[in-house]
């Protein structure tokens, strides 16, 4: 009965400010302040949601869009100790429409929530039913008063889940998948120079090299070099040398940035070192197996399309160091060559790489 009487008073006070019937439901903004000492009272968000549940619709908008502005505060009187809620209503132009005060002498300030929600709901929509039901689950509804069946009968239908939800934004298209990595394969022709592989201060040769780099894991290199045949003419009949070998390497270091690639490889070189001399006895015409361990690094740089240039520097360590010599007519021994314990190899190449 008290809620019904309160609804009649609020409706009568605001009747002259009703909008035309065809203007649509009234929109309002709500500003709610809990004064010092009233921190345990209902907060603005909870109060707004409870009012909207009573009305069965979204009722509150930002202050710049509302037809009316509702401002309220709750505090405890220092003189009487009662809880006092003051509600004021302002029109679109800031003109004061009216005010209302509610009091509760209970120790718990939430006891006033029921009347607060009812008054504010009627301020938002004076055409709403005068017997607006109490929101389910609120403190006043669970404290007692009234038959449970009656309360359930007056409870409004729940809002659809998306009523208060923000409008769904269109889903962003998934980012395009990065292009799948592929094998890089290429081949090059090389000019090669070496120190310590053959007699003389330096040796030169020509070689070929192919490389293959998978999307993941180490790369591989396969190639071969044919060295020129330097003649050692310390005396008539001294031998001449020629060297050819193939190589296989594994490259655990593969770094590619743009058109430049750096590789570090370890491998083996297997070949034949031939010693011969047409004017010497047949014992000087023979071949020896050569097995060297190699370590090298190489830089490749693309120029135009698949065309690239490469420069590499490496070392070779022989597994056996044979001594080559000959004996002259007087029976004297002449040492000609022994492989260096560490040989240096420099190569310059030009080739094609795909993709």
mmCIF file of C-alpha atoms in Angstrom:
data_model
loop_
_atom_site.group_PDB
_atom_site.id
_atom_site.type_symbol
_atom_site.label_atom_id
_atom_site.label_comp_id
_atom_site.label_asym_id
_atom_site.label_seq_id
_atom_site.Cartn_x
_atom_site.Cartn_y
_atom_site.Cartn_z
ATOM 1 C CA UNK A 1 0.000 0.000 0.000
ATOM 2 C CA UNK A 2 2.811 2.397 0.878
ATOM 3 C CA UNK A 3 4.497 1.761 -2.506
ATOM 4 C CA UNK A 4 1.214 2.310 -4.334
ATOM 5 C CA UNK A 5 0.606 5.592 -2.512
ATOM 6 C CA UNK A 6 4.144 6.709 -3.272
ATOM 7 C CA UNK A 7 3.659 5.899 -6.934
ATOM 8 C CA UNK A 8 0.438 7.945 -7.037
ATOM 9 C CA UNK A 9 2.179 10.960 -5.500
ATOM 10 C CA UNK A 10 5.090 10.821 -7.918
ATOM 11 C CA UNK A 11 2.805 10.293 -10.894
ATOM 12 C CA UNK A 12 0.632 13.224 -9.892
ATOM 13 C CA UNK A 13 3.644 15.458 -9.356
ATOM 14 C CA UNK A 14 5.017 14.678 -12.814
ATOM 15 C CA UNK A 15 1.759 14.395 -14.730
ATOM 16 C CA UNK A 16 2.014 17.858 -16.229
ATOM 17 C CA UNK A 17 5.409 16.990 -17.715
ATOM 18 C CA UNK A 18 4.333 13.914 -19.662
ATOM 19 C CA UNK A 19 5.405 13.746 -23.275
ATOM 20 C CA UNK A 20 2.901 13.335 -26.102
ATOM 21 C CA UNK A 21 1.734 9.755 -26.566
ATOM 22 C CA UNK A 22 3.396 9.457 -29.957
ATOM 23 C CA UNK A 23 6.773 10.801 -28.749
ATOM 24 C CA UNK A 24 8.060 7.414 -27.615
ATOM 25 C CA UNK A 25 9.285 6.413 -24.139
ATOM 26 C CA UNK A 26 11.022 9.065 -22.072
ATOM 27 C CA UNK A 27 14.800 8.800 -21.865
ATOM 28 C CA UNK A 28 16.711 9.934 -18.814
ATOM 29 C CA UNK A 29 20.194 10.256 -17.424
ATOM 30 C CA UNK A 30 20.972 9.224 -13.873
ATOM 31 C CA UNK A 31 23.582 10.717 -11.551
ATOM 32 C CA UNK A 32 23.742 9.051 -8.126
ATOM 33 C CA UNK A 33 26.104 9.994 -5.274
ATOM 34 C CA UNK A 34 26.773 8.193 -1.997
ATOM 35 C CA UNK A 35 27.799 10.797 0.567
ATOM 36 C CA UNK A 36 30.534 10.081 3.174
ATOM 37 C CA UNK A 37 29.342 7.348 5.518
ATOM 38 C CA UNK A 38 26.942 5.907 2.916
ATOM 39 C CA UNK A 39 29.458 3.742 1.050
ATOM 40 C CA UNK A 40 27.463 0.590 1.876
ATOM 41 C CA UNK A 41 24.293 1.930 0.224
ATOM 42 C CA UNK A 42 23.208 1.037 -3.290
ATOM 43 C CA UNK A 43 25.624 2.210 -5.992
ATOM 44 C CA UNK A 44 24.687 3.991 -9.206
ATOM 45 C CA UNK A 45 25.100 1.003 -11.526
ATOM 46 C CA UNK A 46 23.081 -1.373 -9.347
ATOM 47 C CA UNK A 47 20.335 1.220 -8.939
ATOM 48 C CA UNK A 48 20.140 1.899 -12.690
ATOM 49 C CA UNK A 49 19.962 -1.817 -13.533
ATOM 50 C CA UNK A 50 17.203 -2.379 -10.964
ATOM 51 C CA UNK A 51 15.133 0.474 -12.404
ATOM 52 C CA UNK A 52 15.550 -0.836 -15.954
ATOM 53 C CA UNK A 53 14.436 -4.293 -14.841
ATOM 54 C CA UNK A 54 11.272 -2.760 -13.411
ATOM 55 C CA UNK A 55 10.576 -0.889 -16.639
ATOM 56 C CA UNK A 56 11.495 -3.852 -18.830
ATOM 57 C CA UNK A 57 13.674 -1.775 -21.135
ATOM 58 C CA UNK A 58 16.872 0.229 -21.359
ATOM 59 C CA UNK A 59 15.981 3.639 -19.921
ATOM 60 C CA UNK A 60 19.187 5.518 -19.131
ATOM 61 C CA UNK A 61 21.320 7.329 -21.661
ATOM 62 C CA UNK A 62 24.264 9.759 -21.430
ATOM 63 C CA UNK A 63 23.377 13.183 -19.978
ATOM 64 C CA UNK A 64 23.579 14.878 -23.398
ATOM 65 C CA UNK A 65 20.900 12.571 -24.863
ATOM 66 C CA UNK A 66 18.295 12.328 -22.113
ATOM 67 C CA UNK A 67 14.890 14.046 -22.085
ATOM 68 C CA UNK A 68 15.301 14.610 -18.352
ATOM 69 C CA UNK A 69 18.212 14.458 -15.929
ATOM 70 C CA UNK A 70 17.715 12.673 -12.619
ATOM 71 C CA UNK A 71 20.204 13.519 -9.879
ATOM 72 C CA UNK A 72 20.177 11.903 -6.481
ATOM 73 C CA UNK A 73 22.188 11.370 -3.360
ATOM 74 C CA UNK A 74 21.889 9.356 -0.162
ATOM 75 C CA UNK A 75 23.280 10.330 3.248
ATOM 76 C CA UNK A 76 22.745 9.761 6.960
ATOM 77 C CA UNK A 77 21.280 12.637 8.987
ATOM 78 C CA UNK A 78 23.616 13.776 11.752
ATOM 79 C CA UNK A 79 20.708 14.918 13.896
ATOM 80 C CA UNK A 80 18.232 12.017 13.639
ATOM 81 C CA UNK A 81 20.459 9.216 12.345
ATOM 82 C CA UNK A 82 17.928 8.266 9.630
ATOM 83 C CA UNK A 83 18.859 7.592 6.044
ATOM 84 C CA UNK A 84 17.749 10.312 3.644
ATOM 85 C CA UNK A 85 17.668 10.067 -0.145
ATOM 86 C CA UNK A 86 17.119 13.267 -2.136
ATOM 87 C CA UNK A 87 16.102 13.030 -5.799
ATOM 88 C CA UNK A 88 15.824 15.994 -8.172
ATOM 89 C CA UNK A 89 14.593 16.115 -11.745
ATOM 90 C CA UNK A 90 15.706 18.609 -14.385
ATOM 91 C CA UNK A 91 14.335 19.228 -17.870
ATOM 92 C CA UNK A 92 16.325 19.257 -21.087
ATOM 93 C CA UNK A 93 17.125 22.950 -20.646
ATOM 94 C CA UNK A 94 18.289 22.518 -17.056
ATOM 95 C CA UNK A 95 15.001 23.723 -15.573
ATOM 96 C CA UNK A 96 14.164 22.119 -12.233
ATOM 97 C CA UNK A 97 11.039 20.006 -12.580
ATOM 98 C CA UNK A 98 10.706 18.737 -9.057
ATOM 99 C CA UNK A 99 12.348 16.961 -6.146
ATOM 100 C CA UNK A 100 11.567 14.140 -3.752
ATOM 101 C CA UNK A 101 12.981 13.034 -0.394
ATOM 102 C CA UNK A 102 12.781 9.532 1.043
ATOM 103 C CA UNK A 103 13.763 8.501 4.559
ATOM 104 C CA UNK A 104 14.373 5.180 6.321
ATOM 105 C CA UNK A 105 15.151 4.732 10.020
ATOM 106 C CA UNK A 106 16.493 1.167 9.685
ATOM 107 C CA UNK A 107 20.137 0.455 10.439
ATOM 108 C CA UNK A 108 20.681 -0.919 6.929
ATOM 109 C CA UNK A 109 20.461 1.767 4.271
ATOM 110 C CA UNK A 110 19.527 -0.856 1.672
ATOM 111 C CA UNK A 111 16.042 -0.941 3.221
ATOM 112 C CA UNK A 112 15.246 2.163 1.182
ATOM 113 C CA UNK A 113 16.158 0.541 -2.148
ATOM 114 C CA UNK A 114 12.592 -0.567 -2.938
ATOM 115 C CA UNK A 115 11.155 2.934 -2.733
ATOM 116 C CA UNK A 116 14.153 4.436 -4.519
ATOM 117 C CA UNK A 117 13.685 2.152 -7.509
ATOM 118 C CA UNK A 118 9.951 2.794 -7.641
ATOM 119 C CA UNK A 119 10.266 6.577 -7.500
ATOM 120 C CA UNK A 120 13.044 6.738 -10.090
ATOM 121 C CA UNK A 121 11.181 4.344 -12.397
ATOM 122 C CA UNK A 122 8.140 6.653 -12.344
ATOM 123 C CA UNK A 123 10.340 9.695 -12.888
ATOM 124 C CA UNK A 124 11.735 8.005 -15.994
ATOM 125 C CA UNK A 125 8.322 6.848 -17.262
ATOM 126 C CA UNK A 126 5.266 8.399 -15.564
ATOM 127 C CA UNK A 127 3.027 6.176 -17.717
ATOM 128 C CA UNK A 128 4.408 2.982 -16.163
ATOM 129 C CA UNK A 129 2.180 0.823 -13.968
ATOM 130 C CA UNK A 130 1.738 2.161 -10.424
ATOM 131 C CA UNK A 131 2.374 -1.300 -8.967
ATOM 132 C CA UNK A 132 5.786 -1.865 -10.434
ATOM 133 C CA UNK A 133 7.147 -5.141 -8.983
ATOM 134 C CA UNK A 134 10.300 -5.295 -6.870
ATOM 135 C CA UNK A 135 13.351 -6.608 -8.768
ATOM 136 C CA UNK A 136 14.078 -10.250 -8.004
ATOM 137 C CA UNK A 137 17.003 -10.866 -5.683
ATOM 138 C CA UNK A 138 17.075 -7.344 -4.107
ATOM 139 C CA UNK A 139 17.541 -7.012 -0.326
ATOM 140 C CA UNK A 140 14.042 -5.653 0.294
ATOM 141 C CA UNK A 141 12.392 -8.451 -1.677
ATOM 142 C CA UNK A 142 14.263 -11.128 0.197
ATOM 143 C CA UNK A 143 13.703 -9.510 3.613
ATOM 144 C CA UNK A 144 10.052 -10.531 3.667
ATOM 145 C CA UNK A 145 6.696 -8.831 3.302
ATOM 146 C CA UNK A 146 4.009 -10.056 0.959
ATOM 147 C CA UNK A 147 3.229 -13.557 -0.168
ATOM 148 C CA UNK A 148 5.920 -15.219 -2.246
ATOM 149 C CA UNK A 149 3.378 -16.228 -4.819
ATOM 150 C CA UNK A 150 2.159 -12.647 -5.246
ATOM 151 C CA UNK A 151 5.686 -11.371 -5.769
ATOM 152 C CA UNK A 152 6.382 -14.016 -8.379
ATOM 153 C CA UNK A 153 3.136 -13.169 -10.167
ATOM 154 C CA UNK A 154 4.105 -9.513 -10.486
ATOM 155 C CA UNK A 155 7.677 -10.193 -11.634
ATOM 156 C CA UNK A 156 8.171 -8.925 -15.204
ATOM 157 C CA UNK A 157 9.462 -11.175 -17.900
ATOM 158 C CA UNK A 158 13.264 -11.100 -18.033
ATOM 159 C CA UNK A 159 14.922 -9.003 -20.678
ATOM 160 C CA UNK A 160 16.413 -10.888 -23.584
ATOM 161 C CA UNK A 161 20.108 -11.497 -22.977
ATOM 162 C CA UNK A 162 21.170 -9.048 -25.683
ATOM 163 C CA UNK A 163 18.877 -6.181 -24.615
ATOM 164 C CA UNK A 164 21.606 -4.330 -22.725
ATOM 165 C CA UNK A 165 24.495 -5.705 -24.714
ATOM 166 C CA UNK A 166 26.580 -3.521 -26.965
ATOM 167 C CA UNK A 167 25.902 -4.019 -30.650
ATOM 168 C CA UNK A 168 28.006 -6.787 -32.077
ATOM 169 C CA UNK A 169 30.854 -5.573 -34.214
ATOM 170 C CA UNK A 170 31.506 -7.324 -37.500
ATOM 171 C CA UNK A 171 34.151 -9.942 -37.165
ATOM 172 C CA UNK A 172 37.497 -8.941 -38.554
ATOM 173 C CA UNK A 173 38.617 -11.132 -41.411
ATOM 174 C CA UNK A 174 41.380 -13.484 -40.360
ATOM 175 C CA UNK A 175 44.874 -12.344 -41.118
ATOM 176 C CA UNK A 176 46.222 -13.932 -44.245
ATOM 177 C CA UNK A 177 48.474 -16.856 -43.523
ATOM 178 C CA UNK A 178 52.144 -16.174 -44.197
ATOM 179 C CA UNK A 179 53.421 -17.773 -47.356
ATOM 180 C CA UNK A 180 54.717 -21.233 -46.665
ATOM 181 C CA UNK A 181 58.483 -21.512 -46.693
ATOM 182 C CA UNK A 182 60.027 -23.544 -49.470
ATOM 183 C CA UNK A 183 63.359 -25.075 -50.305
ATOM 184 C CA UNK A 184 66.033 -22.782 -51.731
ATOM 185 C CA UNK A 185 68.268 -24.516 -54.250
ATOM 186 C CA UNK A 186 71.000 -23.110 -56.426
ATOM 187 C CA UNK A 187 74.235 -23.744 -58.258
ATOM 188 C CA UNK A 188 77.313 -21.704 -59.086
ATOM 189 C CA UNK A 189 80.551 -21.803 -61.045
ATOM 190 C CA UNK A 190 83.578 -20.772 -58.989
ATOM 191 C CA UNK A 191 87.131 -19.556 -59.350
ATOM 192 C CA UNK A 192 89.158 -21.056 -56.501
ATOM 193 C CA UNK A 193 92.507 -20.213 -54.940
ATOM 194 C CA UNK A 194 94.345 -22.146 -52.263
ATOM 195 C CA UNK A 195 97.432 -22.145 -50.066
ATOM 196 C CA UNK A 196 99.018 -25.370 -48.852
ATOM 197 C CA UNK A 197 97.107 -27.858 -50.975
ATOM 198 C CA UNK A 198 99.759 -28.275 -53.706
ATOM 199 C CA UNK A 199 103.386 -27.297 -54.266
ATOM 200 C CA UNK A 200 104.178 -23.676 -54.866
ATOM 201 C CA UNK A 201 103.141 -20.480 -53.098
ATOM 202 C CA UNK A 202 99.536 -20.682 -54.351
ATOM 203 C CA UNK A 203 97.282 -22.868 -56.441
ATOM 204 C CA UNK A 204 94.349 -21.932 -58.637
ATOM 205 C CA UNK A 205 91.459 -23.995 -59.896
ATOM 206 C CA UNK A 206 87.897 -23.996 -61.175
ATOM 207 C CA UNK A 207 84.931 -25.562 -59.392
ATOM 208 C CA UNK A 208 81.199 -26.028 -59.257
ATOM 209 C CA UNK A 209 78.988 -25.936 -56.182
ATOM 210 C CA UNK A 210 75.308 -26.695 -55.553
ATOM 211 C CA UNK A 211 73.433 -25.834 -52.361
ATOM 212 C CA UNK A 212 70.028 -26.790 -50.955
ATOM 213 C CA UNK A 213 68.416 -25.118 -47.940
ATOM 214 C CA UNK A 214 65.192 -26.597 -46.484
ATOM 215 C CA UNK A 215 62.560 -24.465 -44.698
ATOM 216 C CA UNK A 216 63.833 -25.821 -41.378
ATOM 217 C CA UNK A 217 67.040 -27.506 -40.397
ATOM 218 C CA UNK A 218 70.538 -27.384 -41.834
ATOM 219 C CA UNK A 219 71.380 -26.879 -45.470
ATOM 220 C CA UNK A 220 73.644 -28.966 -47.678
ATOM 221 C CA UNK A 221 76.365 -28.276 -50.237
ATOM 222 C CA UNK A 222 77.802 -30.540 -52.932
ATOM 223 C CA UNK A 223 80.559 -29.678 -55.360
ATOM 224 C CA UNK A 224 83.987 -30.301 -56.765
ATOM 225 C CA UNK A 225 87.205 -28.520 -57.765
ATOM 226 C CA UNK A 226 89.843 -29.255 -60.408
ATOM 227 C CA UNK A 227 93.168 -27.648 -59.605
ATOM 228 C CA UNK A 228 95.704 -26.668 -62.218
ATOM 229 C CA UNK A 229 98.862 -28.820 -62.468
ATOM 230 C CA UNK A 230 101.886 -26.908 -61.272
ATOM 231 C CA UNK A 231 105.233 -28.268 -62.488
ATOM 232 C CA UNK A 232 108.064 -28.427 -60.018
ATOM 233 C CA UNK A 233 111.252 -28.009 -62.048
ATOM 234 C CA UNK A 234 113.941 -27.904 -59.442
ATOM 235 C CA UNK A 235 115.950 -30.308 -61.584
ATOM 236 C CA UNK A 236 115.457 -32.247 -64.817
ATOM 237 C CA UNK A 237 112.983 -35.057 -64.325
ATOM 238 C CA UNK A 238 111.188 -33.633 -61.253
ATOM 239 C CA UNK A 239 107.481 -34.578 -60.990
ATOM 240 C CA UNK A 240 104.348 -32.555 -61.780
ATOM 241 C CA UNK A 241 101.179 -32.526 -59.572
ATOM 242 C CA UNK A 242 97.466 -32.407 -60.280
ATOM 243 C CA UNK A 243 94.568 -32.477 -57.775
ATOM 244 C CA UNK A 244 90.838 -33.037 -58.159
ATOM 245 C CA UNK A 245 88.291 -33.626 -55.411
ATOM 246 C CA UNK A 246 84.634 -33.649 -54.635
ATOM 247 C CA UNK A 247 83.153 -32.196 -51.458
ATOM 248 C CA UNK A 248 80.042 -32.695 -49.325
ATOM 249 C CA UNK A 249 79.137 -30.286 -46.506
ATOM 250 C CA UNK A 250 76.412 -29.789 -43.948
ATOM 251 C CA UNK A 251 75.538 -26.186 -43.087
ATOM 252 C CA UNK A 252 74.021 -25.856 -39.592
ATOM 253 C CA UNK A 253 74.243 -22.056 -39.836
ATOM 254 C CA UNK A 254 71.855 -20.538 -42.372
ATOM 255 C CA UNK A 255 70.868 -16.873 -41.963
ATOM 256 C CA UNK A 256 68.894 -15.119 -44.717
ATOM 257 C CA UNK A 257 67.914 -11.429 -44.696
ATOM 258 C CA UNK A 258 66.363 -10.036 -47.821
ATOM 259 C CA UNK A 259 68.586 -10.956 -50.736
ATOM 260 C CA UNK A 260 71.631 -11.834 -48.612
ATOM 261 C CA UNK A 261 72.355 -15.245 -47.067
ATOM 262 C CA UNK A 262 75.159 -16.293 -44.730
ATOM 263 C CA UNK A 263 76.081 -19.936 -44.234
ATOM 264 C CA UNK A 264 78.561 -21.833 -42.091
ATOM 265 C CA UNK A 265 79.427 -25.387 -43.164
ATOM 266 C CA UNK A 266 81.498 -28.401 -42.117
ATOM 267 C CA UNK A 267 82.288 -31.243 -44.460
ATOM 268 C CA UNK A 268 84.742 -33.590 -46.140
ATOM 269 C CA UNK A 269 86.785 -33.347 -49.335
ATOM 270 C CA UNK A 270 87.635 -36.631 -51.060
ATOM 271 C CA UNK A 271 89.837 -36.702 -54.118
ATOM 272 C CA UNK A 272 93.011 -37.760 -55.871
ATOM 273 C CA UNK A 273 96.456 -36.155 -55.930
ATOM 274 C CA UNK A 274 98.379 -37.337 -59.005
ATOM 275 C CA UNK A 275 102.106 -37.151 -59.407
ATOM 276 C CA UNK A 276 103.724 -37.752 -62.803
ATOM 277 C CA UNK A 277 106.649 -36.812 -64.982
ATOM 278 C CA UNK A 278 107.251 -38.016 -68.516
ATOM 279 C CA UNK A 279 111.028 -37.995 -68.135
ATOM 280 C CA UNK A 280 111.159 -39.845 -64.841
ATOM 281 C CA UNK A 281 110.958 -43.571 -64.034
ATOM 282 C CA UNK A 282 107.548 -45.121 -63.722
ATOM 283 C CA UNK A 283 107.712 -45.213 -59.966
ATOM 284 C CA UNK A 284 106.897 -41.481 -60.008
ATOM 285 C CA UNK A 285 103.661 -42.011 -61.930
ATOM 286 C CA UNK A 286 101.022 -42.730 -59.262
ATOM 287 C CA UNK A 287 97.936 -41.380 -57.532
ATOM 288 C CA UNK A 288 97.225 -40.940 -53.831
ATOM 289 C CA UNK A 289 93.831 -40.759 -52.168
ATOM 290 C CA UNK A 290 93.248 -37.431 -50.427
ATOM 291 C CA UNK A 291 90.770 -37.044 -47.567
ATOM 292 C CA UNK A 292 90.513 -33.618 -45.933
ATOM 293 C CA UNK A 293 88.143 -32.178 -43.358
ATOM 294 C CA UNK A 294 86.787 -28.739 -44.202
ATOM 295 C CA UNK A 295 85.273 -25.765 -42.423
ATOM 296 C CA UNK A 296 84.084 -22.714 -44.357
ATOM 297 C CA UNK A 297 81.733 -19.755 -44.385
ATOM 298 C CA UNK A 298 80.063 -18.161 -47.398
ATOM 299 C CA UNK A 299 78.016 -15.098 -48.232
ATOM 300 C CA UNK A 300 75.542 -15.113 -51.135
ATOM 301 C CA UNK A 301 73.951 -11.950 -52.509
ATOM 302 C CA UNK A 302 71.205 -11.808 -55.125
ATOM 303 C CA UNK A 303 71.604 -9.223 -57.853
ATOM 304 C CA UNK A 304 68.767 -9.533 -60.367
ATOM 305 C CA UNK A 305 66.081 -12.210 -60.135
ATOM 306 C CA UNK A 306 67.687 -15.576 -59.410
ATOM 307 C CA UNK A 307 71.227 -14.388 -60.251
ATOM 308 C CA UNK A 308 73.563 -14.242 -57.267
ATOM 309 C CA UNK A 309 77.215 -13.782 -56.461
ATOM 310 C CA UNK A 310 79.061 -15.543 -53.666
ATOM 311 C CA UNK A 311 82.335 -15.291 -51.794
ATOM 312 C CA UNK A 312 83.620 -17.959 -49.433
ATOM 313 C CA UNK A 313 86.586 -18.555 -47.165
ATOM 314 C CA UNK A 314 87.481 -21.924 -45.645
ATOM 315 C CA UNK A 315 90.165 -24.172 -44.275
ATOM 316 C CA UNK A 316 91.063 -27.791 -44.997
ATOM 317 C CA UNK A 317 92.807 -30.190 -42.602
ATOM 318 C CA UNK A 318 94.344 -33.314 -44.214
ATOM 319 C CA UNK A 319 93.891 -36.682 -42.529
ATOM 320 C CA UNK A 320 97.324 -37.809 -43.867
ATOM 321 C CA UNK A 321 100.391 -35.744 -44.790
ATOM 322 C CA UNK A 322 102.457 -37.732 -47.307
ATOM 323 C CA UNK A 323 105.908 -36.533 -48.305
ATOM 324 C CA UNK A 324 106.618 -36.430 -52.065
ATOM 325 C CA UNK A 325 110.239 -36.678 -53.248
ATOM 326 C CA UNK A 326 112.347 -37.925 -56.119
ATOM 327 C CA UNK A 327 115.870 -39.349 -56.437
ATOM 328 C CA UNK A 328 118.228 -37.953 -59.027
ATOM 329 C CA UNK A 329 120.712 -39.891 -61.159
ATOM 330 C CA UNK A 330 123.339 -39.671 -58.445
ATOM 331 C CA UNK A 331 120.943 -41.308 -55.959
ATOM 332 C CA UNK A 332 120.322 -38.141 -53.933
ATOM 333 C CA UNK A 333 116.812 -37.651 -52.492
ATOM 334 C CA UNK A 334 114.981 -34.420 -53.196
ATOM 335 C CA UNK A 335 111.822 -33.625 -51.137
ATOM 336 C CA UNK A 336 109.286 -31.864 -53.357
ATOM 337 C CA UNK A 337 106.032 -31.410 -51.385
ATOM 338 C CA UNK A 338 104.217 -32.190 -48.154
ATOM 339 C CA UNK A 339 100.647 -31.007 -47.561
ATOM 340 C CA UNK A 340 100.274 -28.181 -45.065
ATOM 341 C CA UNK A 341 98.657 -29.093 -41.710
ATOM 342 C CA UNK A 342 96.034 -26.409 -42.434
ATOM 343 C CA UNK A 343 95.290 -25.186 -45.956
ATOM 344 C CA UNK A 344 93.333 -22.033 -46.827
ATOM 345 C CA UNK A 345 90.807 -21.889 -49.670
ATOM 346 C CA UNK A 346 89.190 -18.766 -51.150
ATOM 347 C CA UNK A 347 86.408 -18.954 -53.774
ATOM 348 C CA UNK A 348 84.398 -16.499 -55.848
ATOM 349 C CA UNK A 349 81.253 -17.730 -57.548
ATOM 350 C CA UNK A 350 78.400 -16.685 -59.810
ATOM 351 C CA UNK A 351 75.196 -18.686 -60.063
ATOM 352 C CA UNK A 352 71.406 -19.010 -59.957
ATOM 353 C CA UNK A 353 69.110 -19.744 -57.014
ATOM 354 C CA UNK A 354 65.418 -20.686 -56.873
ATOM 355 C CA UNK A 355 62.884 -19.686 -55.805
#
